[in-house]
Amino acid sequence: MSARICALLAVFLLIAGCAPRGSAAPQGFTAGSTLHTISFGGLDRSYRVYVPAGVAQPAPLVVMMHGGFGNAQQAERAYGWDELADSAKFVVAYPDGVDRAWNVGGCCGHPAQQNIDDVGFITAVVNDVAANIGIDARRRYATGISNGGMMAYTLACETGTFAAIGPDSATQLDACKSPHPTSVMHIHGTADRLIRYNGGTGMGVAHIDGPAVPDLNAFWRNVDQCGAPASSTNGTVTTSTADCADGRSVVLDTVDGGGHEWPSFATQALWQFFASH
């Protein structure tokens, strides 16, 4: 099933049809895909990690966060990160949100209602992976779709863990009073009805009301002390790129007519962006 279809089904509570049922027992940190559990915040939390054969250490780490009503297994299968990791030689972690959601600025679901510390949990995941696999502390990156992309923004607002983030079909609900300078690549379709490109309340169960994507892009250009952006267009994708202080950059890929989805180019484009930071 395509990443686009799986993401859309997730929004409408049908993600169970995309994700395999059940899970394997926790395993060691060996090559391939393994399941791990850690105790955090009074809960037993889980995540998956993919280690490509022959990866050099210390390795880059990409943390990929599923969308609302998704899970780690679905994210690992749907977005092509394992396959790219095999050739580019980086490690990928896929954390599981409580009840298939993340706590991001008053959204979403039980994690927001229960004030789950997902920032602390994902930081603990990064630390757990680093304690068992040689990870380059300068090359840690966070990405995600929808609610998972919103989590990536929250991580950039509240931690200095990641050199770059790559939210897709997402927004920022965190007040972000003390943002950490971080390179940002945001991907968004102009026809996204769930998290609207031009801001305002979206459709879907969460009714997410976020800022306009260009305004969010401008916020991070200010945080990162960027120069004026330059734009280019390739087919339906317009890319705005701003060079910033200390080698950082802020990029916005606007997909003309794109919906609430993970575009086919996203995984490769995000990795190229991450690898340059």
mmCIF file of N, CA, C and O in Angstrom, residues 113-180:
data_model
loop_
_atom_site.group_PDB
_atom_site.id
_atom_site.type_symbol
_atom_site.label_atom_id
_atom_site.label_comp_id
_atom_site.label_asym_id
_atom_site.label_seq_id
_atom_site.Cartn_x
_atom_site.Cartn_y
_atom_site.Cartn_z
ATOM 1 N N GLN A 113 -4.150 14.752 26.588
ATOM 2 C CA GLN A 113 -5.041 14.740 27.742
ATOM 3 C C GLN A 113 -4.321 14.338 29.022
ATOM 4 O O GLN A 113 -4.597 14.860 30.102
ATOM 5 N N GLN A 114 -3.371 13.403 28.894
ATOM 6 C CA GLN A 114 -2.635 12.903 30.053
ATOM 7 C C GLN A 114 -1.295 13.609 30.258
ATOM 8 O O GLN A 114 -0.547 13.272 31.172
ATOM 9 N N ASN A 115 -1.011 14.575 29.421
ATOM 10 C CA ASN A 115 0.242 15.333 29.477
ATOM 11 C C ASN A 115 1.462 14.402 29.476
ATOM 12 O O ASN A 115 2.387 14.534 30.285
ATOM 13 N N ILE A 116 1.458 13.465 28.535
ATOM 14 C CA ILE A 116 2.560 12.532 28.388
ATOM 15 C C ILE A 116 3.828 13.303 27.976
ATOM 16 O O ILE A 116 3.788 14.170 27.102
ATOM 17 N N ASP A 117 4.939 12.964 28.596
ATOM 18 C CA ASP A 117 6.208 13.628 28.276
ATOM 19 C C ASP A 117 6.859 12.937 27.079
ATOM 20 O O ASP A 117 7.789 12.127 27.229
ATOM 21 N N ASP A 118 6.394 13.267 25.882
ATOM 22 C CA ASP A 118 6.955 12.648 24.687
ATOM 23 C C ASP A 118 8.314 13.224 24.324
ATOM 24 O O ASP A 118 9.140 12.534 23.715
ATOM 25 N N VAL A 119 8.576 14.478 24.672
ATOM 26 C CA VAL A 119 9.910 15.035 24.453
ATOM 27 C C VAL A 119 10.930 14.239 25.255
ATOM 28 O O VAL A 119 11.987 13.840 24.746
ATOM 29 N N GLY A 120 10.605 13.989 26.517
ATOM 30 C CA GLY A 120 11.502 13.202 27.355
ATOM 31 C C GLY A 120 11.667 11.778 26.855
ATOM 32 O O GLY A 120 12.766 11.218 26.878
ATOM 33 N N PHE A 121 10.553 11.182 26.386
ATOM 34 C CA PHE A 121 10.619 9.811 25.887
ATOM 35 C C PHE A 121 11.506 9.708 24.655
ATOM 36 O O PHE A 121 12.378 8.831 24.564
ATOM 37 N N ILE A 122 11.321 10.588 23.685
ATOM 38 C CA ILE A 122 12.114 10.501 22.463
ATOM 39 C C ILE A 122 13.580 10.807 22.751
ATOM 40 O O ILE A 122 14.485 10.178 22.178
ATOM 41 N N THR A 123 13.840 11.725 23.659
ATOM 42 C CA THR A 123 15.221 11.959 24.090
ATOM 43 C C THR A 123 15.815 10.700 24.706
ATOM 44 O O THR A 123 16.977 10.347 24.451
ATOM 45 N N ALA A 124 14.997 9.976 25.509
ATOM 46 C CA ALA A 124 15.457 8.722 26.108
ATOM 47 C C ALA A 124 15.709 7.663 25.043
ATOM 48 O O ALA A 124 16.646 6.863 25.164
ATOM 49 N N VAL A 125 14.895 7.641 23.995
ATOM 50 C CA VAL A 125 15.128 6.718 22.887
ATOM 51 C C VAL A 125 16.475 7.005 22.230
ATOM 52 O O VAL A 125 17.276 6.091 21.972
ATOM 53 N N VAL A 126 16.738 8.267 21.941
ATOM 54 C CA VAL A 126 18.013 8.647 21.330
ATOM 55 C C VAL A 126 19.171 8.208 22.219
ATOM 56 O O VAL A 126 20.169 7.639 21.743
ATOM 57 N N ASN A 127 19.036 8.436 23.518
ATOM 58 C CA ASN A 127 20.102 8.057 24.443
ATOM 59 C C ASN A 127 20.278 6.539 24.515
ATOM 60 O O ASN A 127 21.407 6.044 24.623
ATOM 61 N N ASP A 128 19.160 5.809 24.458
ATOM 62 C CA ASP A 128 19.227 4.349 24.518
ATOM 63 C C ASP A 128 19.914 3.793 23.275
ATOM 64 O O ASP A 128 20.763 2.892 23.367
ATOM 65 N N VAL A 129 19.552 4.320 22.119
ATOM 66 C CA VAL A 129 20.204 3.889 20.883
ATOM 67 C C VAL A 129 21.689 4.220 20.932
ATOM 68 O O VAL A 129 22.544 3.380 20.600
ATOM 69 N N ALA A 130 22.022 5.428 21.374
ATOM 70 C CA ALA A 130 23.423 5.856 21.422
ATOM 71 C C ALA A 130 24.240 5.022 22.400
ATOM 72 O O ALA A 130 25.445 4.809 22.191
ATOM 73 N N ALA A 131 23.596 4.542 23.467
ATOM 74 C CA ALA A 131 24.312 3.732 24.456
ATOM 75 C C ALA A 131 24.629 2.336 23.935
ATOM 76 O O ALA A 131 25.523 1.661 24.470
ATOM 77 N N ASN A 132 23.922 1.909 22.889
ATOM 78 C CA ASN A 132 24.093 0.558 22.372
ATOM 79 C C ASN A 132 24.684 0.502 20.969
ATOM 80 O O ASN A 132 25.154 -0.550 20.537
ATOM 81 N N ILE A 133 24.633 1.612 20.273
ATOM 82 C CA ILE A 133 25.181 1.713 18.923
ATOM 83 C C ILE A 133 25.984 3.006 18.865
ATOM 84 O O ILE A 133 25.569 4.015 19.429
ATOM 85 N N GLY A 134 27.093 3.002 18.168
ATOM 86 C CA GLY A 134 27.878 4.222 18.053
ATOM 87 C C GLY A 134 27.166 5.256 17.195
ATOM 88 O O GLY A 134 27.056 5.104 15.982
ATOM 89 N N ILE A 135 26.634 6.306 17.827
ATOM 90 C CA ILE A 135 25.890 7.364 17.134
ATOM 91 C C ILE A 135 26.669 8.671 17.222
ATOM 92 O O ILE A 135 27.155 9.051 18.287
ATOM 93 N N ASP A 136 26.760 9.368 16.106
ATOM 94 C CA ASP A 136 27.426 10.667 16.046
ATOM 95 C C ASP A 136 26.507 11.726 16.650
ATOM 96 O O ASP A 136 25.436 12.003 16.100
ATOM 97 N N ALA A 137 26.899 12.307 17.768
ATOM 98 C CA ALA A 137 26.060 13.292 18.462
ATOM 99 C C ALA A 137 25.812 14.534 17.621
ATOM 100 O O ALA A 137 24.857 15.272 17.877
ATOM 101 N N ARG A 138 26.631 14.766 16.603
ATOM 102 C CA ARG A 138 26.449 15.945 15.740
ATOM 103 C C ARG A 138 25.509 15.670 14.587
ATOM 104 O O ARG A 138 25.120 16.598 13.872
ATOM 105 N N ARG A 139 25.134 14.407 14.390
ATOM 106 C CA ARG A 139 24.326 14.029 13.226
ATOM 107 C C ARG A 139 23.087 13.246 13.668
ATOM 108 O O ARG A 139 22.888 12.091 13.308
ATOM 109 N N ARG A 140 22.255 13.917 14.453
ATOM 110 C CA ARG A 140 20.985 13.338 14.888
ATOM 111 C C ARG A 140 19.861 14.190 14.301
ATOM 112 O O ARG A 140 19.875 15.417 14.411
ATOM 113 N N TYR A 141 18.879 13.523 13.691
ATOM 114 C CA TYR A 141 17.845 14.209 12.933
ATOM 115 C C TYR A 141 16.474 13.654 13.289
ATOM 116 O O TYR A 141 16.332 12.478 13.621
ATOM 117 N N ALA A 142 15.461 14.507 13.200
ATOM 118 C CA ALA A 142 14.093 14.087 13.518
ATOM 119 C C ALA A 142 13.163 14.453 12.377
ATOM 120 O O ALA A 142 13.211 15.571 11.851
ATOM 121 N N THR A 143 12.305 13.509 12.005
ATOM 122 C CA THR A 143 11.322 13.752 10.960
ATOM 123 C C THR A 143 10.025 13.058 11.335
ATOM 124 O O THR A 143 9.978 12.234 12.247
ATOM 125 N N GLY A 144 8.953 13.400 10.637
ATOM 126 C CA GLY A 144 7.673 12.778 10.916
ATOM 127 C C GLY A 144 6.590 13.374 10.041
ATOM 128 O O GLY A 144 6.757 14.453 9.453
ATOM 129 N N ILE A 145 5.489 12.663 9.953
ATOM 130 C CA ILE A 145 4.349 13.108 9.164
ATOM 131 C C ILE A 145 3.215 13.507 10.086
ATOM 132 O O ILE A 145 2.963 12.860 11.110
ATOM 133 N N SER A 146 2.519 14.595 9.754
ATOM 134 C CA SER A 146 1.315 15.016 10.470
ATOM 135 C C SER A 146 1.624 15.221 11.957
ATOM 136 O O SER A 146 2.497 16.013 12.303
ATOM 137 N N ASN A 147 0.960 14.505 12.852
ATOM 138 C CA ASN A 147 1.221 14.623 14.286
ATOM 139 C C ASN A 147 2.689 14.327 14.605
ATOM 140 O O ASN A 147 3.278 14.921 15.511
ATOM 141 N N GLY A 148 3.300 13.410 13.840
ATOM 142 C CA GLY A 148 4.719 13.129 14.025
ATOM 143 C C GLY A 148 5.604 14.283 13.591
ATOM 144 O O GLY A 148 6.642 14.551 14.207
ATOM 145 N N GLY A 149 5.224 14.983 12.523
ATOM 146 C CA GLY A 149 5.949 16.182 12.120
ATOM 147 C C GLY A 149 5.803 17.297 13.133
ATOM 148 O O GLY A 149 6.741 18.070 13.377
ATOM 149 N N MET A 150 4.616 17.394 13.735
ATOM 150 C CA MET A 150 4.408 18.361 14.807
ATOM 151 C C MET A 150 5.310 18.049 15.993
ATOM 152 O O MET A 150 5.836 18.944 16.659
ATOM 153 N N MET A 151 5.525 16.745 16.239
ATOM 154 C CA MET A 151 6.429 16.335 17.304
ATOM 155 C C MET A 151 7.863 16.754 16.996
ATOM 156 O O MET A 151 8.612 17.163 17.893
ATOM 157 N N ALA A 152 8.241 16.701 15.728
ATOM 158 C CA ALA A 152 9.580 17.146 15.343
ATOM 159 C C ALA A 152 9.767 18.625 15.675
ATOM 160 O O ALA A 152 10.828 19.030 16.188
ATOM 161 N N TYR A 153 8.751 19.442 15.405
ATOM 162 C CA TYR A 153 8.840 20.858 15.770
ATOM 163 C C TYR A 153 8.940 21.031 17.282
ATOM 164 O O TYR A 153 9.718 21.856 17.778
ATOM 165 N N THR A 154 8.164 20.259 18.032
ATOM 166 C CA THR A 154 8.216 20.364 19.489
ATOM 167 C C THR A 154 9.604 20.011 20.012
ATOM 168 O O THR A 154 10.119 20.658 20.934
ATOM 169 N N LEU A 155 10.220 19.005 19.426
ATOM 170 C CA LEU A 155 11.576 18.640 19.827
ATOM 171 C C LEU A 155 12.558 19.776 19.565
ATOM 172 O O LEU A 155 13.436 20.059 20.391
ATOM 173 N N ALA A 156 12.411 20.453 18.414
ATOM 174 C CA ALA A 156 13.296 21.578 18.113
ATOM 175 C C ALA A 156 13.049 22.755 19.045
ATOM 176 O O ALA A 156 13.969 23.506 19.376
ATOM 177 N N CYS A 157 11.811 22.913 19.474
ATOM 178 C CA CYS A 157 11.478 24.001 20.392
ATOM 179 C C CYS A 157 12.029 23.752 21.794
ATOM 180 O O CYS A 157 12.437 24.684 22.488
ATOM 181 N N GLU A 158 12.046 22.488 22.212
ATOM 182 C CA GLU A 158 12.300 22.189 23.623
ATOM 183 C C GLU A 158 13.614 21.476 23.901
ATOM 184 O O GLU A 158 13.977 21.300 25.068
ATOM 185 N N THR A 159 14.339 21.046 22.868
ATOM 186 C CA THR A 159 15.621 20.378 23.093
ATOM 187 C C THR A 159 16.636 20.862 22.065
ATOM 188 O O THR A 159 16.288 21.395 21.019
ATOM 189 N N GLY A 160 17.900 20.620 22.365
ATOM 190 C CA GLY A 160 18.961 20.876 21.404
ATOM 191 C C GLY A 160 19.540 19.584 20.875
ATOM 192 O O GLY A 160 20.691 19.541 20.431
ATOM 193 N N THR A 161 18.730 18.527 20.880
ATOM 194 C CA THR A 161 19.200 17.184 20.532
ATOM 195 C C THR A 161 19.516 17.025 19.059
ATOM 196 O O THR A 161 20.441 16.297 18.692
ATOM 197 N N PHE A 162 18.765 17.707 18.191
ATOM 198 C CA PHE A 162 18.817 17.405 16.762
ATOM 199 C C PHE A 162 19.467 18.524 15.953
ATOM 200 O O PHE A 162 19.157 19.702 16.137
ATOM 201 N N ALA A 163 20.326 18.121 15.028
ATOM 202 C CA ALA A 163 20.975 19.096 14.140
ATOM 203 C C ALA A 163 20.009 19.636 13.103
ATOM 204 O O ALA A 163 20.167 20.754 12.614
ATOM 205 N N ALA A 164 18.997 18.833 12.742
ATOM 206 C CA ALA A 164 18.022 19.244 11.736
ATOM 207 C C ALA A 164 16.737 18.461 11.939
ATOM 208 O O ALA A 164 16.753 17.340 12.456
ATOM 209 N N ILE A 165 15.622 19.063 11.525
ATOM 210 C CA ILE A 165 14.330 18.385 11.559
ATOM 211 C C ILE A 165 13.684 18.475 10.180
ATOM 212 O O ILE A 165 13.995 19.371 9.391
ATOM 213 N N GLY A 166 12.758 17.525 9.915
ATOM 214 C CA GLY A 166 12.095 17.494 8.613
ATOM 215 C C GLY A 166 10.622 17.174 8.736
ATOM 216 O O GLY A 166 10.215 16.052 8.436
ATOM 217 N N PRO A 167 9.792 18.130 9.169
ATOM 218 C CA PRO A 167 8.350 17.874 9.275
ATOM 219 C C PRO A 167 7.680 17.827 7.906
ATOM 220 O O PRO A 167 7.994 18.612 7.018
ATOM 221 N N ASP A 168 6.727 16.898 7.761
ATOM 222 C CA ASP A 168 5.934 16.800 6.536
ATOM 223 C C ASP A 168 4.456 16.870 6.903
ATOM 224 O O ASP A 168 4.015 16.224 7.863
ATOM 225 N N SER A 169 3.691 17.657 6.137
ATOM 226 C CA SER A 169 2.239 17.788 6.360
ATOM 227 C C SER A 169 1.957 18.066 7.837
ATOM 228 O O SER A 169 1.111 17.427 8.460
ATOM 229 N N ALA A 170 2.671 19.027 8.377
ATOM 230 C CA ALA A 170 2.642 19.274 9.820
ATOM 231 C C ALA A 170 2.542 20.764 10.111
ATOM 232 O O ALA A 170 2.523 21.595 9.198
ATOM 233 N N THR A 171 2.473 21.083 11.394
ATOM 234 C CA THR A 171 2.484 22.463 11.832
ATOM 235 C C THR A 171 3.130 22.531 13.204
ATOM 236 O O THR A 171 3.547 21.508 13.759
ATOM 237 N N GLN A 172 3.215 23.720 13.751
ATOM 238 C CA GLN A 172 3.803 23.921 15.072
ATOM 239 C C GLN A 172 2.762 24.511 16.009
ATOM 240 O O GLN A 172 2.310 25.636 15.804
ATOM 241 N N LEU A 173 2.378 23.742 17.017
ATOM 242 C CA LEU A 173 1.432 24.217 18.020
ATOM 243 C C LEU A 173 2.134 24.608 19.308
ATOM 244 O O LEU A 173 1.552 25.307 20.138
ATOM 245 N N ASP A 174 3.359 24.144 19.496
ATOM 246 C CA ASP A 174 4.143 24.513 20.667
ATOM 247 C C ASP A 174 4.365 26.026 20.660
ATOM 248 O O ASP A 174 4.641 26.620 19.622
ATOM 249 N N ALA A 175 4.232 26.663 21.835
ATOM 250 C CA ALA A 175 4.459 28.107 21.921
ATOM 251 C C ALA A 175 5.889 28.467 21.544
ATOM 252 O O ALA A 175 6.157 29.587 21.096
ATOM 253 N N CYS A 176 6.812 27.541 21.715
ATOM 254 C CA CYS A 176 8.203 27.679 21.267
ATOM 255 C C CYS A 176 8.835 28.979 21.768
ATOM 256 O O CYS A 176 9.372 29.771 20.997
ATOM 257 N N LYS A 177 8.777 29.164 23.085
ATOM 258 C CA LYS A 177 9.304 30.394 23.681
ATOM 259 C C LYS A 177 10.823 30.431 23.693
ATOM 260 O O LYS A 177 11.418 31.507 23.719
ATOM 261 N N SER A 178 11.453 29.260 23.694
ATOM 262 C CA SER A 178 12.920 29.200 23.709
ATOM 263 C C SER A 178 13.411 28.225 22.637
ATOM 264 O O SER A 178 13.990 27.181 22.949
ATOM 265 N N PRO A 179 13.174 28.542 21.374
ATOM 266 C CA PRO A 179 13.558 27.614 20.305
ATOM 267 C C PRO A 179 15.064 27.438 20.224
ATOM 268 O O PRO A 179 15.836 28.364 20.492
ATOM 269 N N HIS A 180 15.478 26.225 19.864
ATOM 270 C CA HIS A 180 16.890 25.921 19.688
ATOM 271 C C HIS A 180 17.242 26.066 18.206
ATOM 272 O O HIS A 180 16.565 25.488 17.360
#
